[in-house]
PDB file of C-alpha atoms in Angstrom:
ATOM      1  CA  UNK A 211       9.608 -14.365  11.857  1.00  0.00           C
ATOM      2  CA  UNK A 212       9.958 -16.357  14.881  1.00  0.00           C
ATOM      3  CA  UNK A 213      13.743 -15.521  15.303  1.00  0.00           C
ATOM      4  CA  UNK A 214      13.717 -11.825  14.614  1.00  0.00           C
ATOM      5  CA  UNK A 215      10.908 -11.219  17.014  1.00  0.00           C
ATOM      6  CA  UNK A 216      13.070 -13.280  19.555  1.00  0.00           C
ATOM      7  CA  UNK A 217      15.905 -10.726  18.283  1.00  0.00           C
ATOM      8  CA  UNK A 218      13.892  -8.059  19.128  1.00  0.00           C
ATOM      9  CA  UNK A 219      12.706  -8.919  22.407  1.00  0.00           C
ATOM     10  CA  UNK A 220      16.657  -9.274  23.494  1.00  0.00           C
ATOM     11  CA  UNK A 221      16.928  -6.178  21.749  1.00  0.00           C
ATOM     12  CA  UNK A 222      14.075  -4.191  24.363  1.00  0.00           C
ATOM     13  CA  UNK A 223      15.403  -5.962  27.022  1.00  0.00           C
ATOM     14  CA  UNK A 224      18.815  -4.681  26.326  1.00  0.00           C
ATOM     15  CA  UNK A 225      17.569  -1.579  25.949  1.00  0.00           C
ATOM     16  CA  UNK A 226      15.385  -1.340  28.841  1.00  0.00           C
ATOM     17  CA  UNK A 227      16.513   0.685  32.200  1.00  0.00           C
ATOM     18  CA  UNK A 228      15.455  -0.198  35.418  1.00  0.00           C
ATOM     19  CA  UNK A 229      13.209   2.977  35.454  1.00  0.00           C
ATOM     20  CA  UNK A 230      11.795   2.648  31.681  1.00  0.00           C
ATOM     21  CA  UNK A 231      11.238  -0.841  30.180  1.00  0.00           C
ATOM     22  CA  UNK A 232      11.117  -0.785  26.228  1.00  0.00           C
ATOM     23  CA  UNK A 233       9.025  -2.691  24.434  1.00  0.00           C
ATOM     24  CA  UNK A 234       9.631  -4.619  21.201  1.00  0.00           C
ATOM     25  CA  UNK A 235       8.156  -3.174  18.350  1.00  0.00           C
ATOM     26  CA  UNK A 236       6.437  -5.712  15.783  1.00  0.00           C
ATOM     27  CA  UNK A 237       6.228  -3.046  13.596  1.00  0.00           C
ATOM     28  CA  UNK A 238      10.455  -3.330  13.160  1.00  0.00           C
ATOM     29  CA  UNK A 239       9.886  -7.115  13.123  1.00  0.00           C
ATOM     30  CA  UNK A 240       7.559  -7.043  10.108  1.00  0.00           C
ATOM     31  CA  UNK A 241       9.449  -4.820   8.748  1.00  0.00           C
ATOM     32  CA  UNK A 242      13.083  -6.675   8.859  1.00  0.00           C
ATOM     33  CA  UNK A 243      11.196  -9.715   7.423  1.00  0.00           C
ATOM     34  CA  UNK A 244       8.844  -8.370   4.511  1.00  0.00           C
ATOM     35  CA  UNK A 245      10.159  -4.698   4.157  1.00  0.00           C
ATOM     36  CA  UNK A 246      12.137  -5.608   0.662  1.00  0.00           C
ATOM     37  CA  UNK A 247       9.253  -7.170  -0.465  1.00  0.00           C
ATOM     38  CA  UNK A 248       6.730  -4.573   0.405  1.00  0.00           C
ATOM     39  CA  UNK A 249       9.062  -2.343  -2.470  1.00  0.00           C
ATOM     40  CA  UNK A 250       7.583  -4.443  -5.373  1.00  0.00           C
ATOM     41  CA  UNK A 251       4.227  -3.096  -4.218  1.00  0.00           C
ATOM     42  CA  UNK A 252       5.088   0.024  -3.601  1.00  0.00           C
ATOM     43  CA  UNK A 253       7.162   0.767  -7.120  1.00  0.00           C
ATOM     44  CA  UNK A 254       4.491  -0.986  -9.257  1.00  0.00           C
ATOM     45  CA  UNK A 255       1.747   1.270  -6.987  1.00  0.00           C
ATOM     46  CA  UNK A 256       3.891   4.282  -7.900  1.00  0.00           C
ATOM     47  CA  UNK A 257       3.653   2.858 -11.897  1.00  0.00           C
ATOM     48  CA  UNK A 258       0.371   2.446 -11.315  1.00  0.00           C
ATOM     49  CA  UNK A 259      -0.002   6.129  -9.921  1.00  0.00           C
ATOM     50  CA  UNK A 260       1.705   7.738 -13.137  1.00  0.00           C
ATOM     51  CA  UNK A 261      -0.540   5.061 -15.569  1.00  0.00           C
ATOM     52  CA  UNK A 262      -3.522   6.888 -13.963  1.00  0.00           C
ATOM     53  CA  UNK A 263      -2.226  10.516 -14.067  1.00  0.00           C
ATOM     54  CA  UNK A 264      -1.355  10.111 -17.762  1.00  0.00           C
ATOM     55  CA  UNK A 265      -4.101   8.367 -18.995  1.00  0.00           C
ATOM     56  CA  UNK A 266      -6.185  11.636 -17.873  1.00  0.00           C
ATOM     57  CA  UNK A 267      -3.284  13.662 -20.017  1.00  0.00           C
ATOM     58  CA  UNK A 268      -4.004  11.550 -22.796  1.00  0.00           C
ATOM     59  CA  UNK A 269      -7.946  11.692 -22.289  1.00  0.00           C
ATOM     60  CA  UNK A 270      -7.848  15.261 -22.618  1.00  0.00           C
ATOM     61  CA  UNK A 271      -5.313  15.393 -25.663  1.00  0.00           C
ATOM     62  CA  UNK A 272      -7.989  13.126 -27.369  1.00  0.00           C
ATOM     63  CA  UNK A 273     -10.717  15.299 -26.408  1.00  0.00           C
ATOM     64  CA  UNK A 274      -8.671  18.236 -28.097  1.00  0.00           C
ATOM     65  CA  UNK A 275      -8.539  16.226 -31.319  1.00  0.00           C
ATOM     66  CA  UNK A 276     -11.928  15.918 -32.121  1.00  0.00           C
ATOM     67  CA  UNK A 277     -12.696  19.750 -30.675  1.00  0.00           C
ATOM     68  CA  UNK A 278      -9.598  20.991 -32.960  1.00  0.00           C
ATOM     69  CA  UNK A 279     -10.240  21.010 -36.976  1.00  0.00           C
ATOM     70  CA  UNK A 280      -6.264  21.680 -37.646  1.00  0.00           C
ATOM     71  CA  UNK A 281      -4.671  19.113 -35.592  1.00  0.00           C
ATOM     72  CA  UNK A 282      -4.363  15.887 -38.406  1.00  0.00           C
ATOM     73  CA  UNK A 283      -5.534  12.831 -38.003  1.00  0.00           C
ATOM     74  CA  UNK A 284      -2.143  11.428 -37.571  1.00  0.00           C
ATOM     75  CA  UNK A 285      -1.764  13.253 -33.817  1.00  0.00           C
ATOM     76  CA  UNK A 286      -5.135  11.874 -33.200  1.00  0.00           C
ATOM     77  CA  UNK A 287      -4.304   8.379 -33.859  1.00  0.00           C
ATOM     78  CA  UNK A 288      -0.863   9.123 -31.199  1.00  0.00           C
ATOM     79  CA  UNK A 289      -3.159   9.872 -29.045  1.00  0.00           C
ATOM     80  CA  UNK A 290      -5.644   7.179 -29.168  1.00  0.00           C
ATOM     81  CA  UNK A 291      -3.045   4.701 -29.554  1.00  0.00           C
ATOM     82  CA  UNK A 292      -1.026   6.264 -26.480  1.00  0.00           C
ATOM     83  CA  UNK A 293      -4.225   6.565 -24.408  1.00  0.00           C
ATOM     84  CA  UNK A 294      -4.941   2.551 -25.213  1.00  0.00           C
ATOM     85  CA  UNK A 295      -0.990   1.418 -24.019  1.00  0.00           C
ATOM     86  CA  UNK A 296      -1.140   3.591 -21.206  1.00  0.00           C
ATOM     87  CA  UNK A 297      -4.896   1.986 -20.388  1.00  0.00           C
ATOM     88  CA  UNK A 298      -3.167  -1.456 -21.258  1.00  0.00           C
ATOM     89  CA  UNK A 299       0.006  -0.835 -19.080  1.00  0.00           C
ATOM     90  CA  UNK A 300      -2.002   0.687 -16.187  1.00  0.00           C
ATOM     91  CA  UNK A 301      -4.416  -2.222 -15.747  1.00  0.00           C
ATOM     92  CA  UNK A 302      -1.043  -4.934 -16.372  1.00  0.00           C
ATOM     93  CA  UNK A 303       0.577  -2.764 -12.808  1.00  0.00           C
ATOM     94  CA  UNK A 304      -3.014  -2.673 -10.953  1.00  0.00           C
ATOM     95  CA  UNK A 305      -2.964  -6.327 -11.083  1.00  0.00           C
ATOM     96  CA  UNK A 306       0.807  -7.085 -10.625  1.00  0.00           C
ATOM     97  CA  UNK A 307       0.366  -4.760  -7.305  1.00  0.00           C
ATOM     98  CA  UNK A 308      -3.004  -6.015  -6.198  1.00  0.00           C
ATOM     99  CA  UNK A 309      -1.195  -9.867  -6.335  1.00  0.00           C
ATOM    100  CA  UNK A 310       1.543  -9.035  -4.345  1.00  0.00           C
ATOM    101  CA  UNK A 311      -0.055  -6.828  -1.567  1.00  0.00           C
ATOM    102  CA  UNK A 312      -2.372  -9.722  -0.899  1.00  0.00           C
ATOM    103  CA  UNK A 313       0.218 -11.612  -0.972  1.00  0.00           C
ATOM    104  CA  UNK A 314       2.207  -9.911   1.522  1.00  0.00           C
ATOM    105  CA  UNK A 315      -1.194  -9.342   3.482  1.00  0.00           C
ATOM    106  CA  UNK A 316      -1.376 -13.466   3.791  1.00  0.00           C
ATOM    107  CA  UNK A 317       2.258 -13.989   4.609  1.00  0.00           C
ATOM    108  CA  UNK A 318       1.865 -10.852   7.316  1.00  0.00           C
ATOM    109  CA  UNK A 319      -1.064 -12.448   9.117  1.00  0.00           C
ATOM    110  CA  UNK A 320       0.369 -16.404   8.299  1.00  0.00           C
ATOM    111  CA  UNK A 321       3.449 -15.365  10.073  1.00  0.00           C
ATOM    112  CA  UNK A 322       1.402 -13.751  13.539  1.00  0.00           C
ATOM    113  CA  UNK A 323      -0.682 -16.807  13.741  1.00  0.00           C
ATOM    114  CA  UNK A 324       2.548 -18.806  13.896  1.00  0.00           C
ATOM    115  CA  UNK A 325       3.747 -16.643  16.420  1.00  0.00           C
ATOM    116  CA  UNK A 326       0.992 -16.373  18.846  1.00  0.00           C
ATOM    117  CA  UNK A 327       0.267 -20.271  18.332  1.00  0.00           C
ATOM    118  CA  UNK A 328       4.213 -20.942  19.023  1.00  0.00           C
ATOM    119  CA  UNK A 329       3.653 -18.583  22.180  1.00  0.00           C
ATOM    120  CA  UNK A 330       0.211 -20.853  22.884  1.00  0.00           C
ATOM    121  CA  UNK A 331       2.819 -23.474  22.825  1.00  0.00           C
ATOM    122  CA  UNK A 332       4.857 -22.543  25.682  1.00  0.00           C
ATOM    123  CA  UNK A 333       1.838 -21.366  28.342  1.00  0.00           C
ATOM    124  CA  UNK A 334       1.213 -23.635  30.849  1.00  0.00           C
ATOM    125  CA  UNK A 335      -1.880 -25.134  31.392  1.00  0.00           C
ATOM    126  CA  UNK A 336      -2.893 -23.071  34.661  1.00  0.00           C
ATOM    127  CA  UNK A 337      -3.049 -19.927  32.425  1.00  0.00           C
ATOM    128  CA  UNK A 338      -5.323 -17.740  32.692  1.00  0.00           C
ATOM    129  CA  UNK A 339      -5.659 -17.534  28.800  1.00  0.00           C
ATOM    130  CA  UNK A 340      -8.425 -19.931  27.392  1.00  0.00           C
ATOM    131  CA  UNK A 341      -8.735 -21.402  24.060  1.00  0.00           C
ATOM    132  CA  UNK A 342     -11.616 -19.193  23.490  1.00  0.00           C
ATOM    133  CA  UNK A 343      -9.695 -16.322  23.779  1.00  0.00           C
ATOM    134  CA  UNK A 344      -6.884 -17.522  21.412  1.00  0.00           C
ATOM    135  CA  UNK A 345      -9.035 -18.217  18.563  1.00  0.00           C
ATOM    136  CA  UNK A 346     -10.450 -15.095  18.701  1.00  0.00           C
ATOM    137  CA  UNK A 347      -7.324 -13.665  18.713  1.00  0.00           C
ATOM    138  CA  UNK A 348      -6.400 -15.371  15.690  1.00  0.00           C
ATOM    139  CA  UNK A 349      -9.886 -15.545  13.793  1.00  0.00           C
ATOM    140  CA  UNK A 350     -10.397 -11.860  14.733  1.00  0.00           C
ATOM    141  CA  UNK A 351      -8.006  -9.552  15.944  1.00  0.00           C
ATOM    142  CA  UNK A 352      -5.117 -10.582  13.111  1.00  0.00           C
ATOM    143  CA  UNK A 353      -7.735  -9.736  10.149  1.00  0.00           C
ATOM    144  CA  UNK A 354      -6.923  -6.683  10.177  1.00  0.00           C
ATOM    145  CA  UNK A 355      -3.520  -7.050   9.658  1.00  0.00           C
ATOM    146  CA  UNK A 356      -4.236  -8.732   6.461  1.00  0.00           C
ATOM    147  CA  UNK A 357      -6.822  -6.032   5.753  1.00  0.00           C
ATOM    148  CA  UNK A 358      -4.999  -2.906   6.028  1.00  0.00           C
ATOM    149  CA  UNK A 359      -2.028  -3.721   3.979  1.00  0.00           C
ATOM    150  CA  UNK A 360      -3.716  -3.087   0.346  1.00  0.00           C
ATOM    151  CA  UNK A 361      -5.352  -0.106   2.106  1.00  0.00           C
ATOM    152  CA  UNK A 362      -1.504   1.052   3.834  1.00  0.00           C
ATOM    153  CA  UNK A 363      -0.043   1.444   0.659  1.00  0.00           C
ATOM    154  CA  UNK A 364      -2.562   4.377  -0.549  1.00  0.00           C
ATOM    155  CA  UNK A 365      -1.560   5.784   2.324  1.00  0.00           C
ATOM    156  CA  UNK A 366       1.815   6.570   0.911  1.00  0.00           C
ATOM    157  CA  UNK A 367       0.898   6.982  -2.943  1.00  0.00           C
ATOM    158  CA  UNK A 368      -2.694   9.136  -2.362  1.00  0.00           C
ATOM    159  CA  UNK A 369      -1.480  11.778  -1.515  1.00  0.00           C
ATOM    160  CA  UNK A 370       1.243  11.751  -4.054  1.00  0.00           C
ATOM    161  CA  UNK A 371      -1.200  11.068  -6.676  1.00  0.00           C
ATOM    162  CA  UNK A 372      -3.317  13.906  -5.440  1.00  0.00           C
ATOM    163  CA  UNK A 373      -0.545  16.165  -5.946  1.00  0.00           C
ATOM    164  CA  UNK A 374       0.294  15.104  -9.378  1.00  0.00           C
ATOM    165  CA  UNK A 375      -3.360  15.586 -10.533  1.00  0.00           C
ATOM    166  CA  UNK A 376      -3.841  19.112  -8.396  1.00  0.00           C
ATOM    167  CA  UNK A 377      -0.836  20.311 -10.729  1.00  0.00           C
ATOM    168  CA  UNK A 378      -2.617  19.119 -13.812  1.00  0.00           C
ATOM    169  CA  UNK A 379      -5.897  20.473 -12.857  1.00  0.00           C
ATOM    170  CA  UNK A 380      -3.821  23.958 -11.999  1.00  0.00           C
ATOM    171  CA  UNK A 381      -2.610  23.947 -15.410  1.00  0.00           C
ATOM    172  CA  UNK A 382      -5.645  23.582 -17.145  1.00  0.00           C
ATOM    173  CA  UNK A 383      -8.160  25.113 -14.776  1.00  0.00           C
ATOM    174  CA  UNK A 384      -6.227  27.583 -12.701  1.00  0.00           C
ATOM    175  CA  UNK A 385      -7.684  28.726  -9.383  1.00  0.00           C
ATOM    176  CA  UNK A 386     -10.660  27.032  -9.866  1.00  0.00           C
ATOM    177  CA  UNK A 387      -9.211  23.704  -9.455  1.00  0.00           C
ATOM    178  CA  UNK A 388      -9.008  24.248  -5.839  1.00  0.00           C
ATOM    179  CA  UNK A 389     -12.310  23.852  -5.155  1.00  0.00           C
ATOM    180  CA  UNK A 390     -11.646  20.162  -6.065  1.00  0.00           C
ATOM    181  CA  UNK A 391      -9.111  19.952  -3.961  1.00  0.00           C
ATOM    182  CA  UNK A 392     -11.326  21.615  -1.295  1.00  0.00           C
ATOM    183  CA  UNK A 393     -14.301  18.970  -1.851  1.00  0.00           C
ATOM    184  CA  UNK A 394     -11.963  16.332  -1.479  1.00  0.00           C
ATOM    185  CA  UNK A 395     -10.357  17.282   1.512  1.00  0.00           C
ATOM    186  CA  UNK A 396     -13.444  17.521   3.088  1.00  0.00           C
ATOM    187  CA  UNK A 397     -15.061  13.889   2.265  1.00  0.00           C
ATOM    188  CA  UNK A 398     -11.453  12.583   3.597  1.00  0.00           C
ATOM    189  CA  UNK A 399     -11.674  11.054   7.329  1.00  0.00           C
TER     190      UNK A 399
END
């Protein structure tokens, strides 16, 4: 991480007039070293997403079965056995994705500590930075680093999920179905 933040800092300062000075963005850092890897989260998230979305389907299909005396007992065993792989498959993604966005969380803050400790390295003692200040830095303002990244990726798939069960809702419940979507929009921050 060390060297592509260094790449980036050349990169502002290249960019920089003498009017406007840009500043490197550790966003683009973080992203040039664990953007591939945040994909494995974000596909088996997406999985995850449809897992949840059918397994509703599927609840409802099951629900039919029992209210429906002509559907056989064949369909409702489909069902039941779909509804337990998709339960099955659903939890198998949660955890693959809950692994690797922690892990990805831990390398994300791992990699800032080294940086700000490798930047501790090269002050010189007249600072005006303590050590105080430093570990708080690392024991406190880099948490959140590791804390948002499980949170981040809902950020991308909520809203898709949302959509996917607002046009299932629609289907079964018509209009009405927006006043779900209406409660929910207002408990959201």
């Amino acid at each position: 991480m060390y060297n592509e933040w260094t790449i980036e800092v050349e990169n502002a300062k290249r960019a920089s007039t003498p009017t406007h000075r840009k500043r490197p963005s550790l966003f683009k850092v973080l992203w040039r070293c664990y953007g591939l890897y945040a994909m494995v989260p974000l596909a088996s998230g997406f999985l995850e997403g449809v897992c949840k979305i059918s397994e509703a389907v599927l609840l409802g299909y099951v629900i039919r079965f029992f209210n429906n005396p002509d559907m056989t007992i064949k369909q409702g065993m489909g069902y039941a056995i779909a509804l337990f792989l998709v339960t099955l498959i659903h939890g198998t993604f949660h955890h693959n994705n809950f692994f690797h966005v922690l892990r990805l969380g831990t390398w994300t803050r791992q990699s800032l500590i080294a940086l700000m400790y490798r930047k501790c390295l090269t002050l010189s003692t007249s600072s005006s930075i303590s050590t105080g200040t430093v570990v708080n830095l690392i024991s406190n303002d880099l948490q959140p680093f590791e804390n948002f990244i499980p949170i981040g990726l809902y950020i991308i798939l909520g809203p898709l999920e949302m959509i996917a069960g607002m046009y299932f809702l629609w289907q079964e419940l018509g209009v009405a179905c927006l006043a779900g979507l209406l409660a929910l929009l207002l408990l959201m921050p």
